[in-house]
Tab-separated table of C-alpha atoms in Angstrom:
chain	number	residue	atom	x	y	z
A	874	MET	CA	7.381	16.618	27.555
A	875	ASN	CA	10.230	13.912	27.254
A	876	TYR	CA	12.922	15.184	29.654
A	877	ILE	CA	15.104	12.430	30.219
A	878	PRO	CA	18.076	11.930	27.239
A	879	GLU	CA	15.337	8.947	25.078
A	880	GLU	CA	19.721	6.265	25.593
A	881	SER	CA	19.246	7.026	29.126
A	882	ARG	CA	18.397	3.112	30.698
A	883	ILE	CA	16.530	5.168	33.895
A	884	HIS	CA	12.956	6.719	32.611
A	885	PRO	CA	11.058	7.186	35.822
A	886	TYR	CA	7.572	8.763	34.727
A	887	MET	CA	4.859	9.944	37.344
A	888	SER	CA	1.060	8.566	35.794
A	889	LEU	CA	-2.810	9.921	36.341
A	890	GLY	CA	-6.002	8.496	35.166
A	891	ILE	CA	-9.786	6.871	35.526
A	892	GLU	CA	-10.598	3.420	36.431
A	893	GLY	CA	-13.688	1.580	37.448
A	894	PHE	CA	-13.661	-1.823	39.446
A	895	ASN	CA	-15.075	-4.743	40.692
A	896	PHE	CA	-14.739	-5.687	44.506
A	897	ASN	CA	-16.251	-8.590	47.131
A	898	SER	CA	-15.105	-7.280	50.460
A	899	LYS	CA	-14.562	-10.653	52.262
A	900	GLY	CA	-13.969	-11.613	56.422
A	901	ASP	CA	-12.694	-14.641	58.467
A	902	THR	CA	-15.908	-15.289	60.646
A	903	LEU	CA	-15.544	-19.370	59.996
A	904	ASP	CA	-12.393	-21.340	61.499
A	905	ALA	CA	-12.110	-24.427	59.380
A	906	ASN	CA	-15.050	-26.586	61.078
A	907	GLY	CA	-17.775	-24.439	60.214
A	908	ASN	CA	-17.681	-22.408	63.545
A	909	PRO	CA	-17.739	-18.922	64.217
A	910	TYR	CA	-15.503	-17.102	65.711
A	911	TYR	CA	-16.237	-15.469	69.163
A	912	TYR	CA	-14.625	-12.810	70.959
A	913	TRP	CA	-14.267	-12.258	75.068
A	914	SER	CA	-14.186	-9.422	76.755
A	915	ASP	CA	-10.956	-10.695	77.959
A	916	GLY	CA	-8.574	-10.868	74.408
A	917	THR	CA	-8.817	-14.351	73.867
A	918	ILE	CA	-11.661	-16.223	70.606
A	919	ARG	CA	-14.056	-19.558	71.856
A	920	THR	CA	-15.559	-21.697	70.373
A	921	GLU	CA	-19.138	-19.804	72.606
A	922	GLN	CA	-20.711	-16.617	72.972
A	923	GLU	CA	-19.577	-14.980	76.128
A	924	LEU	CA	-22.268	-14.901	78.639
A	925	GLY	CA	-20.185	-15.029	82.210
A	926	SER	CA	-21.551	-18.614	83.139
A	927	ASN	CA	-19.115	-19.942	80.861
A	928	THR	CA	-15.855	-19.321	81.513
A	929	ASN	CA	-14.358	-22.523	80.968
A	930	ALA	CA	-15.412	-22.536	76.607
A	931	SER	CA	-12.653	-23.104	74.455
A	932	THR	CA	-10.972	-21.438	72.171
A	933	THR	CA	-9.897	-21.584	69.586
A	934	GLU	CA	-7.619	-19.412	67.196
A	935	ARG	CA	-8.307	-18.219	63.186
A	936	ASP	CA	-7.747	-20.033	60.308
A	937	PHE	CA	-7.227	-16.268	57.963
A	938	LEU	CA	-9.356	-18.059	54.835
A	939	TYR	CA	-10.980	-15.223	54.702
A	940	GLU	CA	-14.677	-16.868	53.545
A	941	SER	CA	-17.664	-15.063	54.024
A	942	ASP	CA	-19.103	-12.353	51.837
A	943	LEU	CA	-19.234	-8.727	54.121
A	944	ARG	CA	-22.507	-8.344	52.545
A	945	GLU	CA	-24.534	-11.097	52.383
A	946	ALA	CA	-23.561	-10.323	56.227
A	947	ASN	CA	-25.327	-6.853	55.646
A	948	LEU	CA	-24.362	-6.295	59.865
A	949	ASP	CA	-25.303	-2.446	59.348
A	950	GLY	CA	-27.854	-3.439	58.399
A	951	LEU	CA	-27.718	-1.806	54.120
A	952	ASP	CA	-28.301	-4.838	52.257
A	953	ARG	CA	-27.093	-5.723	48.434
A	954	TYR	CA	-25.001	-1.963	48.072
A	955	SER	CA	-22.555	-1.661	44.759
A	956	GLN	CA	-19.049	-3.578	44.299
A	957	PHE	CA	-18.668	-1.415	41.134
A	958	SER	CA	-16.912	1.858	42.086
A	959	PHE	CA	-14.571	4.566	40.023
A	960	ALA	CA	-11.783	5.400	41.301
A	961	VAL	CA	-8.393	8.161	39.743
A	962	PRO	CA	-5.269	6.545	40.562
A	963	VAL	CA	-2.403	8.693	41.088
A	964	GLY	CA	1.112	7.315	40.812
A	965	VAL	CA	4.238	6.693	39.962
A	966	GLY	CA	7.229	5.011	38.712
A	967	VAL	CA	10.850	3.846	37.445
A	968	GLN	CA	11.697	1.958	34.059
A	969	TYR	CA	15.184	0.075	33.100
A	970	ARG	CA	15.819	-0.459	30.396
A	971	ILE	CA	17.871	-4.073	30.607
A	972	ASN	CA	18.362	-4.232	26.884
A	973	ARG	CA	17.013	-3.243	23.774
A	974	ARG	CA	13.633	-5.675	24.316
A	975	LEU	CA	13.254	-6.310	28.059
A	976	VAL	CA	12.392	-3.156	30.690
A	977	VAL	CA	12.040	-3.632	34.345
A	978	ASP	CA	8.849	-1.481	35.152
A	979	LEU	CA	8.653	-0.317	39.379
A	980	GLY	CA	5.910	1.783	39.838
A	981	THR	CA	3.351	2.619	42.755
A	982	GLU	CA	0.225	4.062	42.874
A	983	MET	CA	-2.490	5.709	45.497
A	984	HIS	CA	-6.395	4.595	43.735
A	985	PHE	CA	-8.599	7.286	45.591
A	986	THR	CA	-12.055	5.320	44.709
A	987	PHE	CA	-15.742	7.091	45.101
A	988	THR	CA	-17.514	4.485	48.393
A	989	ASP	CA	-16.999	4.030	51.261
A	990	ASN	CA	-17.461	0.176	51.177
A	991	LEU	CA	-14.628	-0.389	49.885
A	992	ASP	CA	-14.303	-2.913	53.929
A	993	ASN	CA	-17.475	-3.191	54.449
A	994	VAL	CA	-16.947	-0.496	57.199
A	995	ASN	CA	-19.339	3.089	56.894
A	996	SER	CA	-20.575	5.919	59.240
A	997	TYR	CA	-23.611	3.894	59.266
A	998	GLY	CA	-22.601	1.168	61.444
A	999	SER	CA	-22.774	1.415	65.405
A	1000	GLY	CA	-20.566	0.285	67.760
A	1001	VAL	CA	-17.640	-0.849	67.559
A	1002	ARG	CA	-18.373	-1.296	62.875
A	1003	GLU	CA	-19.036	2.863	63.193
A	1004	GLY	CA	-16.759	4.410	60.288
A	1005	SER	CA	-16.351	7.459	58.863
A	1006	ALA	CA	-18.194	9.148	56.162
A	1007	ASP	CA	-15.091	9.905	54.450
A	1008	LEU	CA	-13.829	8.140	50.105
A	1009	GLU	CA	-11.557	5.664	51.170
A	1010	ARG	CA	-8.727	5.048	49.049
A	1011	PHE	CA	-6.253	1.717	48.613
A	1012	LEU	CA	-2.521	1.376	47.397
A	1013	TYR	CA	-0.839	-0.644	45.259
A	1014	THR	CA	2.707	-0.956	44.351
A	1015	SER	CA	4.233	-3.548	41.644
A	1016	ILE	CA	7.203	-4.621	39.609
A	1017	ALA	CA	7.542	-5.925	36.510
A	1018	LEU	CA	9.616	-7.574	33.909
A	1019	ARG	CA	8.150	-6.361	30.005
A	1020	TYR	CA	9.865	-8.238	27.052
A	1021	ASN	CA	9.386	-5.941	24.231
A	1022	ILE	CA	7.517	-7.977	20.247
A	1023	GLY	CA	8.194	-6.845	17.644
A	1024	GLN	CA	10.529	-5.063	14.655
A	1025	ASP	CA	13.010	-1.737	15.882
A	1026	VAL	CA	11.083	1.560	14.071
A	1027	PRO	CA	14.954	2.612	11.922
A	1028	GLU	CA	16.482	5.462	13.298
A	1029	PRO	CA	15.722	7.739	9.730
A	1030	PRO	CA	18.861	8.891	8.619
A	1031	GLU	CA	21.138	12.338	10.365
A	1032	GLN	CA	20.159	15.318	7.854
A	1033	PRO	CA	23.305	17.516	7.654
A	1034	GLU	CA	22.634	21.381	8.325
A	1035	ASP	CA	24.094	22.226	4.849
A	1036	THR	CA	21.965	20.651	2.483
A	1037	CYS	CA	25.364	22.332	0.374
A	1038	LEU	CA	27.851	19.667	2.231
A	1039	VAL	CA	26.006	16.860	0.010
A	1040	ASP	CA	27.365	15.018	-3.286
A	1041	ASP	CA	25.064	12.670	-4.337
A	1042	ASP	CA	25.988	11.675	-7.634
A	1043	GLY	CA	30.305	12.198	-6.245
A	1044	ASP	CA	31.453	13.918	-9.148
A	1045	GLY	CA	32.654	16.368	-6.492
A	1046	VAL	CA	30.714	19.371	-7.334
A	1047	ASN	CA	28.187	19.085	-3.988
A	1048	ASN	CA	23.872	19.592	-4.996
A	1049	CYS	CA	23.340	22.968	-4.537
A	1050	ILE	CA	25.463	23.965	-7.241
A	1051	ASP	CA	25.637	20.839	-9.375
A	1052	GLU	CA	23.364	20.752	-12.675
A	1053	CYS	CA	23.705	17.656	-14.263
A	1054	PRO	CA	22.547	15.622	-10.804
A	1055	ASP	CA	23.522	11.630	-11.175
A	1056	THR	CA	26.719	12.188	-13.276
A	1057	PRO	CA	28.903	8.899	-14.035
A	1058	ASP	CA	31.823	8.411	-12.051
A	1059	SER	CA	34.116	8.251	-15.126
A	1060	VAL	CA	32.933	10.920	-17.289
A	1061	ALA	CA	35.734	14.673	-16.451
A	1062	VAL	CA	32.724	17.183	-14.716
A	1063	ASP	CA	33.341	20.800	-15.047
A	1064	SER	CA	33.285	23.523	-12.074
A	1065	VAL	CA	29.182	22.811	-11.908
A	1066	GLY	CA	29.211	19.458	-12.346
A	1067	CYS	CA	28.196	19.051	-16.308
A	1068	PRO	CA	30.688	16.649	-18.371
A	1069	THR	CA	32.794	18.398	-20.336
A	1070	ASP	CA	32.631	20.336	-23.940
A	1071	THR	CA	35.434	17.831	-25.043
A	1072	ILE	CA	33.468	14.735	-23.397
A	1073	VAL	CA	29.601	15.160	-24.709
A	1074	GLU	CA	31.730	17.031	-28.894
A	1075	ASP	CA	33.836	13.471	-28.537
A	1076	SER	CA	29.478	12.339	-27.770
A	1077	VAL	CA	28.883	14.030	-30.652
A	1078	LYS	CA	30.746	12.454	-33.472
A	1079	THR	CA	29.963	8.864	-32.067
A	1080	ASP	CA	25.871	8.084	-31.439
A	1081	SER	CA	25.062	10.986	-29.256
A	1082	LEU	CA	20.953	11.554	-28.708
A	1083	TRP	CA	18.728	13.838	-27.800
A	1084	THR	CA	15.160	14.280	-26.980
A	1085	VAL	CA	12.489	16.692	-25.717
A	1086	LEU	CA	11.555	15.872	-21.402
A	1087	LEU	CA	8.053	16.072	-21.132
A	1088	GLY	CA	8.122	15.251	-17.761
A	1089	LYS	CA	9.070	12.566	-15.693
A	1090	TYR	CA	7.491	10.702	-12.297
A	1091	GLY	CA	9.836	8.645	-9.761
A	1092	PRO	CA	8.580	6.450	-7.927
A	1093	GLY	CA	4.633	6.994	-6.081
A	1094	GLU	CA	4.859	10.081	-8.473
A	1095	PHE	CA	2.489	10.172	-11.207
A	1096	PRO	CA	1.337	12.078	-13.963
A	1097	THR	CA	-2.441	14.167	-14.098
A	1098	PRO	CA	-4.696	12.687	-16.514
A	1099	GLU	CA	-4.310	16.452	-18.595
A	1100	PHE	CA	-0.768	15.897	-18.772
A	1101	ILE	CA	-1.132	12.060	-20.063
A	1102	ASN	CA	-4.349	13.582	-22.755
A	1103	GLN	CA	-1.601	16.539	-24.040
A	1104	VAL	CA	0.987	13.657	-23.927
A	1105	LEU	CA	-0.618	11.460	-26.651
A	1106	SER	CA	-0.953	15.018	-28.466
A	1107	ILE	CA	1.972	14.861	-30.088
A	1108	PRO	CA	3.241	12.424	-32.100
A	1109	ASP	CA	6.372	9.887	-31.895
A	1110	VAL	CA	6.001	9.746	-28.089
A	1111	TRP	CA	7.434	6.630	-25.992
A	1112	THR	CA	9.002	6.512	-21.579
A	1113	GLU	CA	11.152	4.988	-20.483
A	1114	VAL	CA	12.254	3.474	-17.454
A	1115	VAL	CA	15.561	4.558	-16.419
A	1116	ASN	CA	15.978	3.309	-12.580
A	1117	ASP	CA	13.113	3.411	-11.369
A	1118	THR	CA	11.777	7.047	-12.491
A	1119	THR	CA	10.123	7.080	-15.845
A	1120	TYR	CA	10.732	9.718	-19.276
A	1121	TYR	CA	8.047	10.229	-20.699
A	1122	ILE	CA	9.964	11.753	-23.917
A	1123	ASN	CA	9.283	12.794	-27.556
A	1124	LYS	CA	11.270	11.365	-30.498
A	1125	LEU	CA	15.162	10.988	-30.384
A	1126	TYR	CA	17.116	13.476	-32.036
A	1127	ASP	CA	21.367	14.473	-34.108
A	1128	ASN	CA	21.098	17.668	-32.578
A	1129	PRO	CA	20.466	19.764	-30.323
A	1130	GLU	CA	18.460	22.471	-32.042
A	1131	GLU	CA	16.380	19.521	-33.746
A	1132	ALA	CA	15.351	19.034	-30.467
A	1133	GLU	CA	15.436	22.679	-29.267
A	1134	VAL	CA	12.648	23.530	-32.155
A	1135	GLN	CA	9.822	20.626	-31.934
A	1136	ARG	CA	10.485	21.694	-27.673
A	1137	LEU	CA	9.169	25.379	-28.942
A	1138	ASN	CA	6.703	23.638	-30.783
A	1139	ILE	CA	6.031	21.973	-27.917
A	1140	THR	CA	5.689	24.750	-26.037
A	1141	SER	CA	3.515	27.345	-28.136
A	1142	ASN	CA	0.762	24.375	-29.311
A	1143	THR	CA	-0.047	22.550	-25.829
A	1144	ASP	CA	-0.312	23.086	-22.681
A	1145	ILE	CA	2.662	21.093	-21.911
A	1146	LYS	CA	5.232	24.589	-20.705
A	1147	ASP	CA	8.353	23.291	-18.886
A	1148	SER	CA	9.566	20.800	-21.409
A	1149	LYS	CA	13.561	20.911	-21.975
A	1150	VAL	CA	16.033	19.397	-24.338
A	1151	ILE	CA	18.653	16.808	-23.271
A	1152	LEU	CA	20.832	14.906	-24.008
A	1153	TRP	CA	19.025	11.217	-23.857
A	1154	LYS	CA	22.400	8.907	-25.103
A	1155	PRO	CA	24.772	7.117	-24.020
A	1156	MET	CA	23.901	9.578	-20.689
A	1157	ILE	CA	21.230	11.922	-19.279
A	1158	ILE	CA	22.329	14.904	-19.654
A	1159	TYR	CA	20.296	17.720	-18.051
A	1160	ASN	CA	21.833	20.763	-19.337
A	1161	ALA	CA	22.919	20.593	-23.237
A	1162	LYS	CA	24.503	23.261	-25.377
A	1163	ILE	CA	22.414	24.601	-28.697
A	1164	ASP	CA	23.631	27.212	-30.857
A	1165	GLN	CA	20.319	29.581	-31.314
A	1166	ASP	CA	21.095	30.361	-34.792
A	1167	LYS	CA	21.116	27.761	-35.644
A	1168	VAL	CA	17.867	26.799	-34.152
A	1169	ASN	CA	16.171	30.711	-35.638
A	1170	SER	CA	17.436	29.608	-39.162
A	1171	MET	CA	15.244	26.349	-38.626
A	1172	LEU	CA	11.956	27.292	-36.912
A	1173	ASP	CA	10.569	28.994	-41.087
A	1174	THR	CA	11.257	25.176	-42.129
A	1175	ALA	CA	9.702	22.982	-38.820
A	1176	VAL	CA	5.878	21.646	-39.105
A	1177	GLN	CA	4.145	22.612	-36.382
A	1178	LEU	CA	1.360	21.358	-34.059
A	1179	SER	CA	-2.163	21.836	-34.577
A	1180	LYS	CA	-4.447	21.385	-31.754
A	1181	GLU	CA	-6.717	20.102	-35.130
A	1182	ASP	CA	-4.920	17.307	-35.929
A	1183	VAL	CA	-6.159	13.558	-34.486
A	1184	PHE	CA	-4.014	11.114	-33.226
A	1185	PHE	CA	-5.803	6.693	-33.050
A	1186	ARG	CA	-3.852	4.710	-30.585
A	1187	VAL	CA	-4.305	1.765	-29.388
A	1188	GLN	CA	-4.495	1.314	-25.815
A	1189	ILE	CA	-3.206	-2.594	-25.316
A	1190	GLY	CA	-4.824	-3.105	-21.948
A	1191	ALA	CA	-4.659	-2.462	-18.134
A	1192	PHE	CA	-2.391	-4.758	-15.781
A	1193	SER	CA	-1.850	-4.763	-12.124
A	1194	ARG	CA	2.181	-4.307	-12.339
A	1195	LEU	CA	4.513	-3.374	-14.302
A	1196	ILE	CA	4.738	-5.035	-17.387
A	1197	PRO	CA	8.465	-4.896	-19.428
A	1198	SER	CA	7.962	-4.063	-23.055
A	1199	ASP	CA	10.037	-5.603	-24.440
A	1200	PHE	CA	7.041	-8.243	-23.733
A	1201	PHE	CA	4.423	-6.027	-25.678
A	1202	LYS	CA	7.274	-5.903	-29.450
A	1203	VAL	CA	6.656	-3.057	-30.118
A	1204	SER	CA	8.249	-0.204	-29.452
A	1205	ASP	CA	6.216	2.836	-28.955
A	1206	VAL	CA	4.683	1.745	-25.732
A	1207	VAL	CA	3.450	5.291	-23.469
A	1208	MET	CA	4.033	3.650	-19.968
A	1209	ILE	CA	0.883	5.244	-17.518
A	1210	PRO	CA	1.200	4.565	-14.353
A	1211	GLY	CA	-2.602	5.373	-12.535
A	1212	LYS	CA	-3.777	5.409	-8.562
A	1213	ASP	CA	-5.820	3.216	-8.960
A	1214	GLY	CA	-2.884	1.388	-9.199
A	1215	LEU	CA	-3.279	-0.236	-13.352
A	1216	PHE	CA	-0.490	0.514	-15.413
A	1217	LYS	CA	-2.181	0.919	-19.020
A	1218	TYR	CA	0.254	0.869	-22.442
A	1219	VAL	CA	-0.878	2.425	-25.308
A	1220	THR	CA	0.472	1.693	-28.442
A	1221	GLY	CA	0.919	3.575	-32.116
A	1222	ASN	CA	1.304	6.262	-33.202
A	1223	TYR	CA	-0.847	7.235	-36.211
A	1224	LYS	CA	-1.615	10.801	-37.164
A	1225	ASN	CA	-4.852	11.078	-38.645
A	1226	ASP	CA	-4.904	7.669	-40.396
A	1227	TYR	CA	-7.845	5.576	-38.088
A	1228	ASP	CA	-7.030	2.343	-40.754
A	1229	ALA	CA	-3.369	2.300	-40.087
A	1230	ALA	CA	-4.357	2.328	-36.090
A	1231	GLU	CA	-7.456	-0.493	-36.283
A	1232	VAL	CA	-4.790	-3.158	-38.543
A	1233	HIS	CA	-2.530	-2.118	-35.683
A	1234	LYS	CA	-5.749	-3.675	-33.045
A	1235	LEU	CA	-5.611	-6.201	-34.423
A	1236	GLU	CA	-1.838	-7.989	-34.813
A	1237	MET	CA	-2.309	-6.292	-30.917
A	1238	ILE	CA	-5.198	-8.900	-30.538
A	1239	ASP	CA	-3.201	-11.308	-33.016
A	1240	GLN	CA	-0.158	-11.807	-30.195
A	1241	GLY	CA	-2.726	-12.565	-27.619
A	1242	PHE	CA	-4.032	-8.649	-25.962
A	1243	TYR	CA	-7.873	-8.866	-26.466
A	1244	ASP	CA	-8.213	-6.177	-24.761
A	1245	ALA	CA	-6.204	-4.108	-27.033
A	1246	PHE	CA	-9.256	-1.121	-28.621
A	1247	ILE	CA	-8.696	2.550	-30.008
A	1248	VAL	CA	-7.966	5.371	-28.257
A	1249	VAL	CA	-8.856	8.968	-29.849
A	1250	TYR	CA	-6.452	11.673	-29.056
A	1251	ARG	CA	-7.348	15.527	-29.586
A	1252	GLY	CA	-5.810	18.922	-29.215
A	1253	GLY	CA	-4.341	17.706	-25.304
A	1254	GLU	CA	-7.783	16.061	-25.886
A	1255	ARG	CA	-9.047	12.728	-25.617
A	1256	VAL	CA	-12.280	12.488	-27.586
A	1257	THR	CA	-14.868	9.589	-28.864
A	1258	LEU	CA	-14.743	8.280	-32.364
A	1259	ALA	CA	-17.905	10.325	-33.301
A	1260	ASP	CA	-16.372	12.598	-31.588
A	1261	VAL	CA	-14.107	12.615	-35.454
A	1262	GLY	CA	-16.585	11.270	-37.725
A	1263	ILE	CA	-16.169	7.213	-36.841
A	1264	THR	CA	-19.177	4.531	-37.034
A	1265	ARG	CA	-18.510	0.936	-36.016
A	1266	ASP	CA	-20.411	-1.532	-36.999
A	1267	GLU	CA	-21.450	-3.394	-33.459
A	1268	GLU	CA	-22.927	-6.431	-35.354
A	1269	ASN	CA	-20.680	-9.717	-33.741
A	1270	LEU	CA	-17.837	-7.787	-32.213
A	1271	ASP	CA	-16.334	-7.725	-28.361
A	1272	SER	CA	-15.325	-4.920	-26.577
A	1273	ALA	CA	-11.852	-4.204	-28.033
A	1274	GLY	CA	-14.596	-3.449	-31.460
A	1275	VAL	CA	-13.105	-6.540	-33.364
A	1276	SER	CA	-14.915	-10.679	-33.839
A	1277	ILE	CA	-13.055	-12.703	-32.331
A	1278	PRO	CA	-13.030	-16.120	-32.272
A	1279	THR	CA	-14.327	-19.244	-29.417
A	1280	PRO	CA	-12.112	-20.741	-27.880
A	1281	GLU	CA	-12.517	-24.554	-29.489
A	1282	LYS	CA	-11.447	-22.622	-33.252
A	1283	GLN	CA	-8.328	-22.072	-31.874
A	1284	GLY	CA	-6.077	-24.991	-31.185
A	1285	ILE	CA	-4.459	-24.324	-27.466
A	1286	MET	CA	-6.075	-21.512	-24.707
A	1287	PHE	CA	-5.040	-21.012	-21.525
A	1288	LYS	CA	-7.878	-19.599	-19.559
A	1289	ILE	CA	-7.549	-18.759	-15.564
A	1290	GLN	CA	-10.548	-21.175	-13.487
A	1291	ILE	CA	-11.895	-18.819	-11.211
A	1292	TYR	CA	-14.188	-21.314	-9.215
A	1293	ALA	CA	-15.427	-24.750	-8.210
A	1294	SER	CA	-18.216	-25.777	-7.465
A	1295	LYS	CA	-20.771	-29.076	-6.699
A	1296	ASP	CA	-24.112	-27.522	-8.172
A	1297	PRO	CA	-24.042	-24.822	-11.196
A	1298	ILE	CA	-24.425	-21.183	-10.946
A	1299	TYR	CA	-26.575	-18.758	-12.484
A	1300	MET	CA	-24.349	-17.291	-15.689
A	1301	VAL	CA	-24.975	-13.294	-14.247
A	1302	PRO	CA	-22.008	-11.079	-13.937
A	1303	VAL	CA	-23.481	-10.314	-10.257
A	1304	ASN	CA	-22.070	-14.090	-9.209
A	1305	PHE	CA	-18.606	-13.375	-10.371
A	1306	LYS	CA	-17.374	-10.211	-8.780
A	1307	GLY	CA	-18.682	-8.374	-12.109
A	1308	LEU	CA	-16.850	-10.241	-14.696
A	1309	GLU	CA	-19.223	-11.100	-17.833
A	1310	ASN	CA	-18.074	-13.758	-20.443
A	1311	VAL	CA	-17.288	-16.573	-17.786
A	1312	GLU	CA	-17.068	-19.991	-19.023
A	1313	GLU	CA	-18.551	-23.583	-17.701
A	1314	TYR	CA	-17.044	-27.024	-18.257
A	1315	GLU	CA	-18.256	-30.371	-15.698
A	1316	ASP	CA	-15.003	-32.092	-14.915
A	1317	ASP	CA	-14.457	-34.423	-12.060
A	1318	GLY	CA	-17.933	-33.716	-10.396
A	1319	LEU	CA	-18.130	-30.334	-9.968
A	1320	PHE	CA	-19.318	-27.349	-12.107
A	1321	LYS	CA	-15.557	-25.328	-12.811
A	1322	TYR	CA	-15.486	-21.930	-13.794
A	1323	THR	CA	-12.817	-19.497	-15.881
A	1324	TYR	CA	-12.277	-16.608	-17.352
A	1325	GLY	CA	-10.554	-15.475	-20.428
A	1326	GLY	CA	-8.650	-16.911	-23.216
A	1327	ALA	CA	-4.526	-16.264	-24.376
A	1328	PRO	CA	-2.973	-19.125	-26.178
A	1329	SER	CA	0.310	-17.056	-24.292
A	1330	PHE	CA	0.897	-19.078	-21.516
A	1331	GLN	CA	2.875	-16.258	-20.200
A	1332	TYR	CA	0.539	-13.662	-20.665
A	1333	ALA	CA	-2.173	-16.448	-19.284
A	1334	SER	CA	0.046	-16.610	-16.300
A	1335	ASP	CA	1.926	-13.231	-16.292
A	1336	VAL	CA	-1.591	-10.247	-16.856
A	1337	LEU	CA	-4.946	-12.732	-17.178
A	1338	LEU	CA	-4.189	-14.928	-13.368
A	1339	ASN	CA	-2.744	-11.499	-12.161
A	1340	GLN	CA	-5.557	-9.928	-12.899
A	1341	MET	CA	-8.030	-12.391	-11.231
A	1342	ARG	CA	-5.777	-12.225	-7.538
A	1343	ARG	CA	-5.911	-9.036	-7.846
A	1344	ILE	CA	-10.482	-8.959	-8.043
A	1345	GLY	CA	-10.106	-11.484	-4.881
A	1346	TYR	CA	-10.322	-14.988	-6.797
A	1347	LYS	CA	-7.100	-15.290	-4.638
A	1348	ASP	CA	-6.658	-19.114	-5.586
A	1349	SER	CA	-7.515	-19.330	-9.247
A	1350	PHE	CA	-5.054	-21.226	-11.747
A	1351	VAL	CA	-4.091	-21.098	-15.677
A	1352	VAL	CA	-5.690	-24.879	-16.562
A	1353	VAL	CA	-5.661	-25.201	-20.910
A	1354	PHE	CA	-8.139	-26.813	-23.934
A	1355	LEU	CA	-7.262	-27.918	-26.332
A	1356	ASN	CA	-10.152	-27.483	-29.059
A	1357	GLY	CA	-12.034	-26.733	-26.148
A	1358	LYS	CA	-11.404	-29.741	-24.543
A	1359	ARG	CA	-9.613	-29.663	-21.236
A	1360	ILE	CA	-5.810	-31.263	-21.617
A	1361	THR	CA	-2.721	-31.123	-18.717
A	1362	LEU	CA	-0.226	-27.454	-19.056
A	1363	ASP	CA	2.395	-30.838	-19.671
A	1364	LYS	CA	0.662	-31.430	-22.935
A	1365	ALA	CA	0.860	-28.203	-23.758
A	1366	PHE	CA	4.214	-27.718	-23.784
A	1367	GLU	CA	3.641	-30.458	-25.735
A	1368	LEU	CA	2.756	-29.367	-28.156
A	1369	GLU	CA	3.917	-26.349	-28.682
A	1370	ASP	CA	7.348	-27.888	-28.390
A	1371	GLN	CA	6.070	-29.786	-32.114
A	1372	ASN	CA	4.783	-26.930	-33.335
A	1373	ASP	CA	7.658	-24.828	-32.704
């Protein structure tokens, strides 16, 4: 537990641990010339052993160079004892923070070892070399200057104790009672934070539109597959992204009563039970005022949803990043974010009309979305074409279900070059990260391999190239062919300008 305030400059500490270490005890037993020291009884150090008859032996002094391995000397007959041991270090110290980067650390530790040979003196010695049988210990004191690298961890924003003191949209009504969050600054609000009746009435006379909100998801939030299947079993649905929030909505209505009739229809005939009517334009307002008498009078003539209705839609593709909706040049795109990191896009709304869906699929393929295929929903579930009694001739069809001309017949074709090799590579998916339909061509003495194809550079660059890099081809890039022959990008752009 930390009893010292974080902002304090001084932080004392205690430490306890366990460690392993090696040691090699050395002694100063030889002089600079390699001669041993002899310690005489008169306290002098001589160059000869004291015999009694050599009182004139020369004196010398220690050079304090610890060159002798005491274990190898085997003074006590222990031979080559282990020079490895464990120890328990117990320490205290203090840290002084100079600034957010520089810290001075002063500490001392007593290391309690599990050996009696640290100084080469033990209980097995005799005479002046006889020691105690106690385990040895040593003291280590240090001072260090530490520089902390890396980014500072931002402090979390302080949360007010009472969330009712917060007014996120600045309309003067706190969050606890604000029934219309995110109201624009220029709009007058009532006591519960919603636009006043006069503003709504003025909007009705101009371009106000209501919708049924089926669900909304913020950044990092994803709808369940069950929710998506329910949504795609309802006609006239699409997604809109507003301030990084994805809204799933059903049609636009001139008045809230029509939207309420559809909401009741959805609640009664699907598993989506928490939809609500909201004002969509000119601003999003969540508490639409509804005349219930008008709703009741409209219910008798309302067309009810049927779980037997089949909805054919066209999935354009699955992409690793968000694609602007206007890129697809259709107005009813439904974006399905998935936890696998892919964003799937579905377009079209063909109730019990497979032929119309097939035409729409071909239109998408003509625009360069070669992975487009038909998906089928019925009664809140995704089903197969066979489940609804539709079979297709699979001869000469690609994965999208249609025959696609070869690149040589399509004029300019942008592809993704994923690899180049001096030697040819056997053309099987396992050699190309599972990719099928990889193509090979020779250029500059190399065998080069491409994947995909689109008549649009934008699609090839924004979608296909991103897909290849996502699966591991980090060095892949866009190349272009004219009638099956490689040309430069500049030449391709020049030809496109001429055709325009």
